[in-house]
């Protein structure tokens, strides 16, 4: 394996599972409780705004009841101590990476603690309840704020930056994701094509496991700290 300077890390719902936040496709998954079409598409928002706002208001409120876990904290330590380039790309819309201290972070699917105005396009920090129809802080319109979540069929955020990092990666690590949703599920291919070493840390094989050079299965609160300790203790 070549010297490691640039690390790109992809995280999914599995890294937040041990903090008590439901994953999407597990037995108790979020989608298990809702048909995706009912809550995570632009059509759903147009057809039944209250149900969509209620679903995301509940998930936003739940953030106050959970804490970052050892996996989030290990990645934050790596972010702090890694002298080279590092980027954490999370598919998660929770704020647990930030609360653990991660800084070099992109939310590719948006964030629960952000609102998006359908009138002016303004995005702003938001911690309240969208069902109350607050006014957009930028344009003042009411009944115009939606969750700042990338719905199915919409364009993920900051793909240019993410793809640029993947083409420079020496190491790509995928943590707690099923590999079911693109473009994130294709990142391992971009990293491999750039010559990066690829590692999957998950509870069980994902849809893309065969594409990884290395895999390690187990709970993220065990596998991620162990991997970070090894990486930071390796001279070079
Ligand atoms: N430790 C490590 N991995 C875990 C743990 C754990 N404690 N618990 C679950 N996992 C793994 C599961 O094995 C699964 O492969 O996390 C993965 C979660 O997969 P999904 O529920 O599909 O979540 P994710 O991959 O993040 O979904 C991607 O799909 O619905 C969209 O926008 C949504 O961002 C989400 C995207």
CSV table of C-alpha atoms and ligand atoms in Angstrom, one decimal:
chain,number,residue,atom,x,y,z
A,1,UNK,CA,0.0,0.0,0.0
A,2,UNK,CA,1.4,3.4,-0.9
A,3,UNK,CA,2.1,6.1,1.7
A,4,UNK,CA,-1.1,7.5,3.0
A,5,UNK,CA,-1.6,11.3,2.8
A,6,UNK,CA,-5.2,11.8,1.6
A,7,UNK,CA,-8.0,9.9,3.4
A,8,UNK,CA,-11.7,10.0,2.4
A,9,UNK,CA,-14.2,8.5,4.8
A,10,UNK,CA,-17.8,7.7,3.9
A,11,UNK,CA,-20.3,7.2,6.8
A,12,UNK,CA,-23.9,6.0,6.8
A,13,UNK,CA,-26.6,5.3,9.3
A,14,UNK,CA,-24.7,2.4,10.8
A,15,UNK,CA,-22.2,4.7,12.5
A,16,UNK,CA,-25.1,6.4,14.4
A,17,UNK,CA,-27.0,3.1,15.2
A,18,UNK,CA,-25.2,2.6,18.6
A,19,UNK,CA,-26.2,6.1,19.5
A,20,UNK,CA,-29.8,5.0,19.3
A,21,UNK,CA,-30.7,6.5,15.9
A,22,UNK,CA,-32.6,4.0,13.6
A,23,UNK,CA,-30.9,2.9,10.4
A,24,UNK,CA,-32.9,2.9,7.2
A,25,UNK,CA,-32.9,-0.7,6.0
A,26,UNK,CA,-32.5,-2.6,9.2
A,27,UNK,CA,-35.4,-4.5,10.9
A,28,UNK,CA,-36.3,-1.4,12.9
A,29,UNK,CA,-35.3,0.9,10.1
A,30,UNK,CA,-36.9,4.2,9.4
A,31,UNK,CA,-38.1,3.2,6.0
A,32,UNK,CA,-39.6,0.1,7.6
A,33,UNK,CA,-42.0,2.5,9.4
A,34,UNK,CA,-42.6,4.6,6.3
A,35,UNK,CA,-42.8,4.0,2.6
A,36,UNK,CA,-40.0,6.1,1.1
A,37,UNK,CA,-42.4,7.6,-1.3
A,38,UNK,CA,-44.4,8.8,1.7
A,39,UNK,CA,-41.7,11.0,3.2
A,40,UNK,CA,-38.5,11.4,1.1
A,41,UNK,CA,-39.5,12.6,-2.3
A,42,UNK,CA,-40.4,16.0,-3.8
A,43,UNK,CA,-43.8,14.5,-4.8
A,44,UNK,CA,-44.5,13.5,-1.2
A,45,UNK,CA,-43.8,17.1,-0.1
A,46,UNK,CA,-46.2,18.5,-2.6
A,47,UNK,CA,-48.8,15.8,-2.0
A,48,UNK,CA,-48.8,15.6,1.8
A,49,UNK,CA,-46.6,18.4,3.2
A,50,UNK,CA,-47.7,17.9,6.8
A,51,UNK,CA,-46.7,14.2,6.9
A,52,UNK,CA,-43.2,15.0,5.5
A,53,UNK,CA,-42.7,17.9,7.9
A,54,UNK,CA,-43.9,15.8,10.8
A,55,UNK,CA,-41.5,13.0,9.9
A,56,UNK,CA,-38.5,15.3,9.9
A,57,UNK,CA,-39.6,17.3,12.9
A,58,UNK,CA,-39.7,14.1,14.9
A,59,UNK,CA,-36.2,13.1,13.7
A,60,UNK,CA,-34.9,16.6,14.4
A,61,UNK,CA,-36.4,16.5,18.0
A,62,UNK,CA,-34.8,13.1,18.6
A,63,UNK,CA,-31.3,14.5,18.1
A,64,UNK,CA,-31.6,16.1,21.6
A,65,UNK,CA,-32.0,12.6,23.1
A,66,UNK,CA,-28.9,11.0,21.6
A,67,UNK,CA,-25.1,11.5,22.0
A,68,UNK,CA,-22.1,10.8,19.7
A,69,UNK,CA,-20.6,7.3,20.2
A,70,UNK,CA,-17.1,6.0,20.3
A,71,UNK,CA,-17.0,5.7,16.5
A,72,UNK,CA,-17.9,9.4,16.0
A,73,UNK,CA,-15.3,10.4,18.6
A,74,UNK,CA,-12.6,8.3,17.0
A,75,UNK,CA,-13.2,9.9,13.6
A,76,UNK,CA,-13.1,13.4,15.3
A,77,UNK,CA,-9.8,12.4,16.8
A,78,UNK,CA,-8.5,11.4,13.5
A,79,UNK,CA,-9.7,14.6,11.9
A,80,UNK,CA,-7.9,16.6,14.7
A,81,UNK,CA,-4.6,14.6,14.6
A,82,UNK,CA,-4.3,13.6,10.9
A,83,UNK,CA,-1.6,15.8,9.3
A,84,UNK,CA,-2.6,15.1,5.7
A,85,UNK,CA,-5.8,15.7,3.8
A,86,UNK,CA,-8.9,14.2,5.3
A,87,UNK,CA,-12.6,14.5,4.4
A,88,UNK,CA,-15.5,12.8,6.1
A,89,UNK,CA,-18.5,12.5,3.7
A,90,UNK,CA,-21.6,11.5,5.7
A,91,UNK,CA,-24.9,10.4,4.3
A,92,UNK,CA,-26.3,11.0,7.7
A,93,UNK,CA,-28.4,14.0,8.5
A,94,UNK,CA,-27.8,13.9,12.2
A,95,UNK,CA,-25.2,16.2,13.9
A,96,UNK,CA,-23.3,13.5,15.8
A,97,UNK,CA,-20.1,13.9,13.8
A,98,UNK,CA,-20.1,17.7,14.6
A,99,UNK,CA,-20.9,17.2,18.2
A,100,UNK,CA,-18.0,14.7,18.5
A,101,UNK,CA,-15.7,17.4,17.1
A,102,UNK,CA,-15.3,16.6,13.4
A,103,UNK,CA,-14.6,19.6,11.2
A,104,UNK,CA,-13.6,18.4,7.8
A,105,UNK,CA,-17.1,17.1,7.1
A,106,UNK,CA,-19.6,17.2,4.2
A,107,UNK,CA,-23.3,16.2,4.6
A,108,UNK,CA,-24.0,14.9,1.1
A,109,UNK,CA,-27.7,14.3,1.9
A,110,UNK,CA,-28.3,17.5,3.9
A,111,UNK,CA,-29.0,18.1,7.6
A,112,UNK,CA,-31.9,17.9,10.0
A,113,UNK,CA,-30.6,21.1,11.7
A,114,UNK,CA,-31.0,23.1,8.6
A,115,UNK,CA,-34.0,24.5,6.7
A,116,UNK,CA,-34.3,25.2,2.9
A,117,UNK,CA,-36.6,27.9,1.6
A,118,UNK,CA,-38.7,26.8,-1.4
A,119,UNK,CA,-39.2,30.5,-2.3
A,120,UNK,CA,-35.7,32.0,-2.2
A,121,UNK,CA,-33.5,28.9,-1.9
A,122,UNK,CA,-32.0,30.2,1.3
A,123,UNK,CA,-30.5,27.6,3.7
A,124,UNK,CA,-30.2,28.4,7.4
A,125,UNK,CA,-29.6,26.7,10.7
A,126,UNK,CA,-32.9,25.5,12.1
A,127,UNK,CA,-33.7,23.6,15.3
A,128,UNK,CA,-37.4,24.1,15.6
A,129,UNK,CA,-40.6,22.6,14.2
A,130,UNK,CA,-41.3,23.2,10.5
A,131,UNK,CA,-45.0,22.2,11.1
A,132,UNK,CA,-45.3,25.6,12.8
A,133,UNK,CA,-44.6,27.2,9.4
A,134,UNK,CA,-41.9,29.6,10.6
A,135,UNK,CA,-40.9,32.4,8.3
A,136,UNK,CA,-37.8,32.1,6.1
A,137,UNK,CA,-35.0,34.1,7.8
A,138,UNK,CA,-33.8,35.3,4.4
A,139,UNK,CA,-37.0,36.3,2.5
A,140,UNK,CA,-39.6,36.3,5.3
A,141,UNK,CA,-42.0,34.1,3.4
A,142,UNK,CA,-44.1,31.7,5.6
A,143,UNK,CA,-45.1,28.2,4.6
A,144,UNK,CA,-42.0,28.1,2.4
A,145,UNK,CA,-39.5,26.3,4.6
A,146,UNK,CA,-38.8,22.6,4.0
A,147,UNK,CA,-36.3,20.2,5.5
A,148,UNK,CA,-32.8,20.8,4.1
A,149,UNK,CA,-32.7,17.1,3.2
A,150,UNK,CA,-31.8,15.7,-0.3
A,151,UNK,CA,-34.8,13.7,-1.3
A,152,UNK,CA,-34.7,10.8,-3.7
A,153,UNK,CA,-34.4,12.2,-7.2
A,154,UNK,CA,-32.7,15.4,-6.0
A,155,UNK,CA,-29.0,16.4,-6.4
A,156,UNK,CA,-26.7,15.5,-3.5
A,157,UNK,CA,-24.6,18.3,-2.1
A,158,UNK,CA,-21.0,19.3,-2.9
A,159,UNK,CA,-20.3,16.4,-5.3
A,160,UNK,CA,-17.5,18.3,-7.1
A,161,UNK,CA,-15.5,18.6,-3.8
A,162,UNK,CA,-16.2,15.0,-3.0
A,163,UNK,CA,-15.2,13.6,-6.4
A,164,UNK,CA,-12.1,15.8,-6.3
A,165,UNK,CA,-11.1,14.3,-3.0
A,166,UNK,CA,-11.8,10.7,-4.1
A,167,UNK,CA,-9.5,11.2,-7.2
A,168,UNK,CA,-6.7,12.2,-4.8
A,169,UNK,CA,-7.4,9.5,-2.1
A,170,UNK,CA,-4.7,7.2,-0.9
A,171,UNK,CA,-7.2,5.5,1.5
A,172,UNK,CA,-11.0,5.3,1.3
A,173,UNK,CA,-12.9,3.9,4.2
A,174,UNK,CA,-16.7,3.2,4.1
A,175,UNK,CA,-18.3,2.9,7.6
A,176,UNK,CA,-21.9,1.8,8.4
A,177,UNK,CA,-23.5,2.0,5.0
A,178,UNK,CA,-25.4,-0.6,3.1
A,179,UNK,CA,-24.1,0.5,-0.3
A,180,UNK,CA,-27.7,0.7,-1.5
A,181,UNK,CA,-27.9,4.4,-2.6
A,182,UNK,CA,-25.9,6.2,-5.3
A,183,UNK,CA,-23.8,8.2,-5.8
A,184,UNK,CA,-22.3,7.3,-2.4
A,185,UNK,CA,-22.4,3.6,-3.2
A,186,UNK,CA,-20.1,4.3,-6.2
A,187,UNK,CA,-17.4,6.2,-4.3
A,188,UNK,CA,-15.4,3.0,-3.7
A,189,UNK,CA,-15.1,2.6,-7.5
A,190,UNK,CA,-13.8,6.2,-7.9
A,191,UNK,CA,-11.3,5.7,-5.1
A,192,UNK,CA,-10.1,2.4,-6.4
A,193,UNK,CA,-9.6,3.8,-9.9
A,194,UNK,CA,-7.5,6.5,-8.3
A,195,UNK,CA,-5.3,3.8,-6.8
A,196,UNK,CA,-6.5,4.2,-3.2
A,197,UNK,CA,-6.6,1.3,-0.8
A,198,UNK,CA,-10.2,0.7,0.2
A,199,UNK,CA,-11.6,-0.5,3.5
A,200,UNK,CA,-15.1,-1.4,4.6
A,201,UNK,CA,-16.0,-1.2,8.3
A,202,UNK,CA,-19.6,-2.5,8.7
A,203,UNK,CA,-21.8,-4.8,10.8
A,204,UNK,CA,-22.1,-7.1,7.8
A,205,UNK,CA,-21.2,-7.2,4.2
A,206,UNK,CA,-22.7,-4.3,2.2
A,207,UNK,CA,-23.9,-4.5,-1.4
A,208,UNK,CA,-20.5,-3.3,-2.5
A,209,UNK,CA,-18.3,-5.4,-0.2
A,210,UNK,CA,-16.6,-7.3,-3.0
A,211,UNK,CA,-15.3,-4.0,-4.4
A,212,UNK,CA,-13.2,-3.3,-1.2
A,213,UNK,CA,-9.5,-4.4,-0.8
A,214,UNK,CA,-10.1,-5.0,2.9
A,215,UNK,CA,-13.2,-5.5,5.1
A,216,UNK,CA,-13.7,-5.7,8.9
A,217,UNK,CA,-17.1,-6.6,10.3
A,218,UNK,CA,-18.4,-5.7,13.7
A,219,UNK,CA,-20.0,-2.8,15.6
A,220,UNK,CA,-18.6,0.6,14.6
A,221,UNK,CA,-17.9,1.5,18.2
A,222,UNK,CA,-15.4,-1.3,18.2
A,223,UNK,CA,-14.0,-1.4,14.6
A,224,UNK,CA,-13.6,2.4,14.1
A,225,UNK,CA,-11.6,3.2,17.3
A,226,UNK,CA,-9.4,0.2,16.6
A,227,UNK,CA,-8.8,1.3,13.0
A,228,UNK,CA,-8.0,4.9,14.0
A,229,UNK,CA,-5.6,3.8,16.8
A,230,UNK,CA,-3.7,1.6,14.3
A,231,UNK,CA,-3.6,4.4,11.7
A,232,UNK,CA,-2.4,7.0,14.1
A,233,UNK,CA,0.2,4.7,15.6
A,234,UNK,CA,1.6,3.7,12.2
A,235,UNK,CA,4.9,5.7,11.6
A,236,UNK,CA,5.1,7.4,8.3
B,1,LIG,N1,-22.0,-0.7,13.4
B,1,LIG,C1,-21.6,-0.7,12.0
B,1,LIG,N2,-22.5,-0.9,11.0
B,1,LIG,C2,-23.8,-1.0,11.4
B,1,LIG,C3,-24.3,-1.0,12.7
B,1,LIG,C4,-23.3,-0.9,13.7
B,1,LIG,N3,-23.6,-0.8,15.0
B,1,LIG,N4,-25.6,-1.2,12.7
B,1,LIG,C5,-26.0,-1.2,11.4
B,1,LIG,N5,-24.9,-1.2,10.6
B,1,LIG,C6,-24.8,-1.2,9.1
B,1,LIG,C7,-25.9,-2.1,8.5
B,1,LIG,O1,-25.3,-3.4,8.4
B,1,LIG,C8,-26.1,-1.5,7.1
B,1,LIG,O2,-25.2,-2.0,6.2
B,1,LIG,O3,-25.2,0.1,8.6
B,1,LIG,C9,-25.8,0.0,7.4
B,1,LIG,C10,-27.0,0.9,7.3
B,1,LIG,O4,-27.6,0.8,6.1
B,1,LIG,P1,-28.8,1.7,5.7
B,1,LIG,O5,-29.9,1.5,6.8
B,1,LIG,O6,-29.2,1.4,4.3
B,1,LIG,O7,-28.3,3.2,5.8
B,1,LIG,P2,-27.4,4.0,4.8
B,1,LIG,O8,-26.5,3.1,4.1
B,1,LIG,O9,-26.8,5.1,5.5
B,1,LIG,O10,-28.5,4.5,3.7
B,1,LIG,C11,-28.0,5.4,2.7
B,1,LIG,O11,-30.2,5.8,2.0
B,1,LIG,O12,-32.4,6.2,2.5
B,1,LIG,C12,-31.2,6.8,2.1
B,1,LIG,O13,-30.7,9.0,2.5
B,1,LIG,C13,-30.8,7.8,3.1
B,1,LIG,O14,-28.5,8.4,3.7
B,1,LIG,C14,-29.4,7.3,3.5
B,1,LIG,C15,-29.0,6.4,2.4
